[in-house]
Structure formats: C-alpha cells, structure tokens
Amino acid sequence: MWFWIWTALVLGAALVAFFVWRDAWRRFRRAGSEAGTSAERLGQVWERVTARTEERLAEAPSTAPTVTAPRAELRARVDRLREERLARKAWRRRPRPEVWERWRSVWR
C-alpha cells in the first residue's frame, strides 16, 4: 500500500515540476523575443537621438575662442545675448491676469 502512495506522490511531484518547468521555459522564450524587439527599438531611438543631437550642434552658435576678434564685435554680441536673456525673463514674469482670476475664484 505504501508503495502506491509514494509512487503517486513522486509522479504528482514530477508532473507539477514538469508544468512549472514548461511555464518557466515559455516565459524565458517570450522574454528573449521581447529583449530582441526592445533592442531593435532602442537602436532606432538611439539613431534618432544622435541625428537630432547632430542637428542641434550644427545649429548652435560657435563657441570658438574670440580673443582676436574686434572689441566692438564682441561688445555687440554680449549686448545681444543680454537683451535675449532679459526678454526671456520678462516673458516669464509677464502679468497673467487669467491666473490671478482663477486663484480668486478658488479662494472665494
């Protein structure tokens, strides 16, 4: 009688182990195929990022040393950069009555 009980237990454990192994194998294969797909997508994204970076670097103003440039030209460049910075600051600090009106309606 004990022989049959132990045989059933061993066969049941072997059956459960088989199903667990099969499920793990299928998940492993699925993860491998997803890793391949994600590697392809990552490669495409990397290509786009490098292309856009190269475009941005081509559009950027020159940062070459300007020690030998004429003083008037350098002064004009500094003045232009200051004006651009002040314009950005002024735009951020512009009065926005719609925001204040929204806050007034919230706190009423």
Coordinates of C-alpha atoms in Angstrom, one line a residue:
M1 CA 0.0 0.0 0.0
W2 CA 2.8 2.5 0.9
F3 CA 4.4 1.7 -2.5
W4 CA 1.4 3.1 -4.3
I5 CA 1.1 6.2 -2.2
W6 CA 4.8 7.1 -2.7
T7 CA 4.5 6.3 -6.4
A8 CA 1.5 8.7 -6.7
L9 CA 3.4 11.4 -4.7
V10 CA 6.5 11.1 -6.8
L11 CA 4.6 11.0 -10.1
G12 CA 2.5 14.0 -8.9
A13 CA 5.6 16.0 -7.9
A14 CA 7.2 15.1 -11.3
L15 CA 4.1 16.3 -13.1
V16 CA 4.0 19.5 -11.2
A17 CA 7.7 20.1 -11.8
F18 CA 7.2 19.5 -15.5
F19 CA 4.4 22.1 -15.7
V20 CA 6.4 24.6 -13.7
W21 CA 9.5 24.0 -15.9
R22 CA 7.3 24.3 -19.1
D23 CA 5.8 27.6 -17.9
A24 CA 9.3 29.0 -17.0
W25 CA 10.6 27.9 -20.4
R26 CA 7.8 29.6 -22.2
R27 CA 8.3 32.8 -20.2
F28 CA 12.0 32.7 -20.8
R29 CA 11.5 32.4 -24.6
R30 CA 8.9 35.2 -24.5
A31 CA 11.3 37.5 -22.6
G32 CA 14.1 36.7 -25.0
S33 CA 12.0 37.7 -28.0
E34 CA 10.9 40.9 -26.2
A35 CA 14.5 41.7 -25.4
G36 CA 15.3 41.4 -29.2
T37 CA 12.4 43.7 -30.1
S38 CA 13.3 46.2 -27.4
A39 CA 17.0 46.2 -28.6
E40 CA 15.8 47.0 -32.1
R41 CA 13.6 49.8 -30.8
L42 CA 16.4 51.1 -28.7
G43 CA 18.7 51.1 -31.7
Q44 CA 16.1 53.2 -33.7
V45 CA 15.7 55.6 -30.8
W46 CA 19.5 55.9 -30.5
E47 CA 19.8 56.7 -34.2
R48 CA 17.1 59.4 -33.9
V49 CA 18.7 60.9 -30.8
T50 CA 22.1 61.1 -32.5
A51 CA 20.7 62.6 -35.6
R52 CA 18.8 65.3 -33.6
T53 CA 21.9 66.0 -31.5
E54 CA 24.0 66.5 -34.6
E55 CA 21.3 68.9 -36.0
R56 CA 21.3 70.8 -32.7
L57 CA 25.0 71.0 -32.6
A58 CA 25.1 72.3 -36.2
E59 CA 22.6 75.0 -35.4
A60 CA 24.4 76.1 -32.2
P61 CA 26.4 79.3 -32.3
S62 CA 30.1 78.9 -32.5
T63 CA 31.9 78.7 -29.2
A64 CA 35.4 79.1 -30.7
P65 CA 37.7 81.4 -28.8
T66 CA 37.3 85.0 -29.8
V67 CA 40.4 86.5 -28.3
T68 CA 41.5 88.0 -31.6
A69 CA 38.0 89.3 -32.6
P70 CA 37.4 93.1 -32.7
R71 CA 36.3 94.5 -29.4
A72 CA 33.2 96.2 -30.9
E73 CA 32.0 92.9 -32.4
L74 CA 32.4 91.2 -29.0
R75 CA 30.6 94.0 -27.2
A76 CA 27.7 93.8 -29.7
R77 CA 27.5 90.0 -29.2
V78 CA 27.4 90.4 -25.4
D79 CA 24.7 93.1 -25.6
R80 CA 22.6 90.9 -27.9
L81 CA 22.9 88.0 -25.5
R82 CA 21.9 90.2 -22.6
E83 CA 18.9 91.5 -24.4
E84 CA 17.8 88.0 -25.3
R85 CA 18.2 86.9 -21.6
L86 CA 16.2 89.9 -20.4
A87 CA 13.5 89.2 -22.9
R88 CA 13.2 85.6 -21.7
K89 CA 13.0 86.9 -18.1
A90 CA 10.4 89.5 -18.9
W91 CA 8.3 86.9 -20.7
R92 CA 8.3 84.6 -17.7
R93 CA 7.4 87.5 -15.3
R94 CA 4.7 89.0 -17.5
P95 CA 1.4 89.8 -15.8
R96 CA -1.1 87.0 -16.2
P97 CA -4.5 88.2 -15.1
E98 CA -6.2 84.9 -16.0
V99 CA -4.1 83.1 -13.4
W100 CA -5.0 85.6 -10.7
E101 CA -8.6 85.4 -11.7
R102 CA -8.5 81.6 -11.4
W103 CA -7.0 81.9 -7.9
R104 CA -9.6 84.4 -6.9
S105 CA -12.3 82.0 -7.9
V106 CA -10.7 79.2 -6.0
W107 CA -10.3 81.2 -2.7
R108 CA -13.8 82.8 -2.8

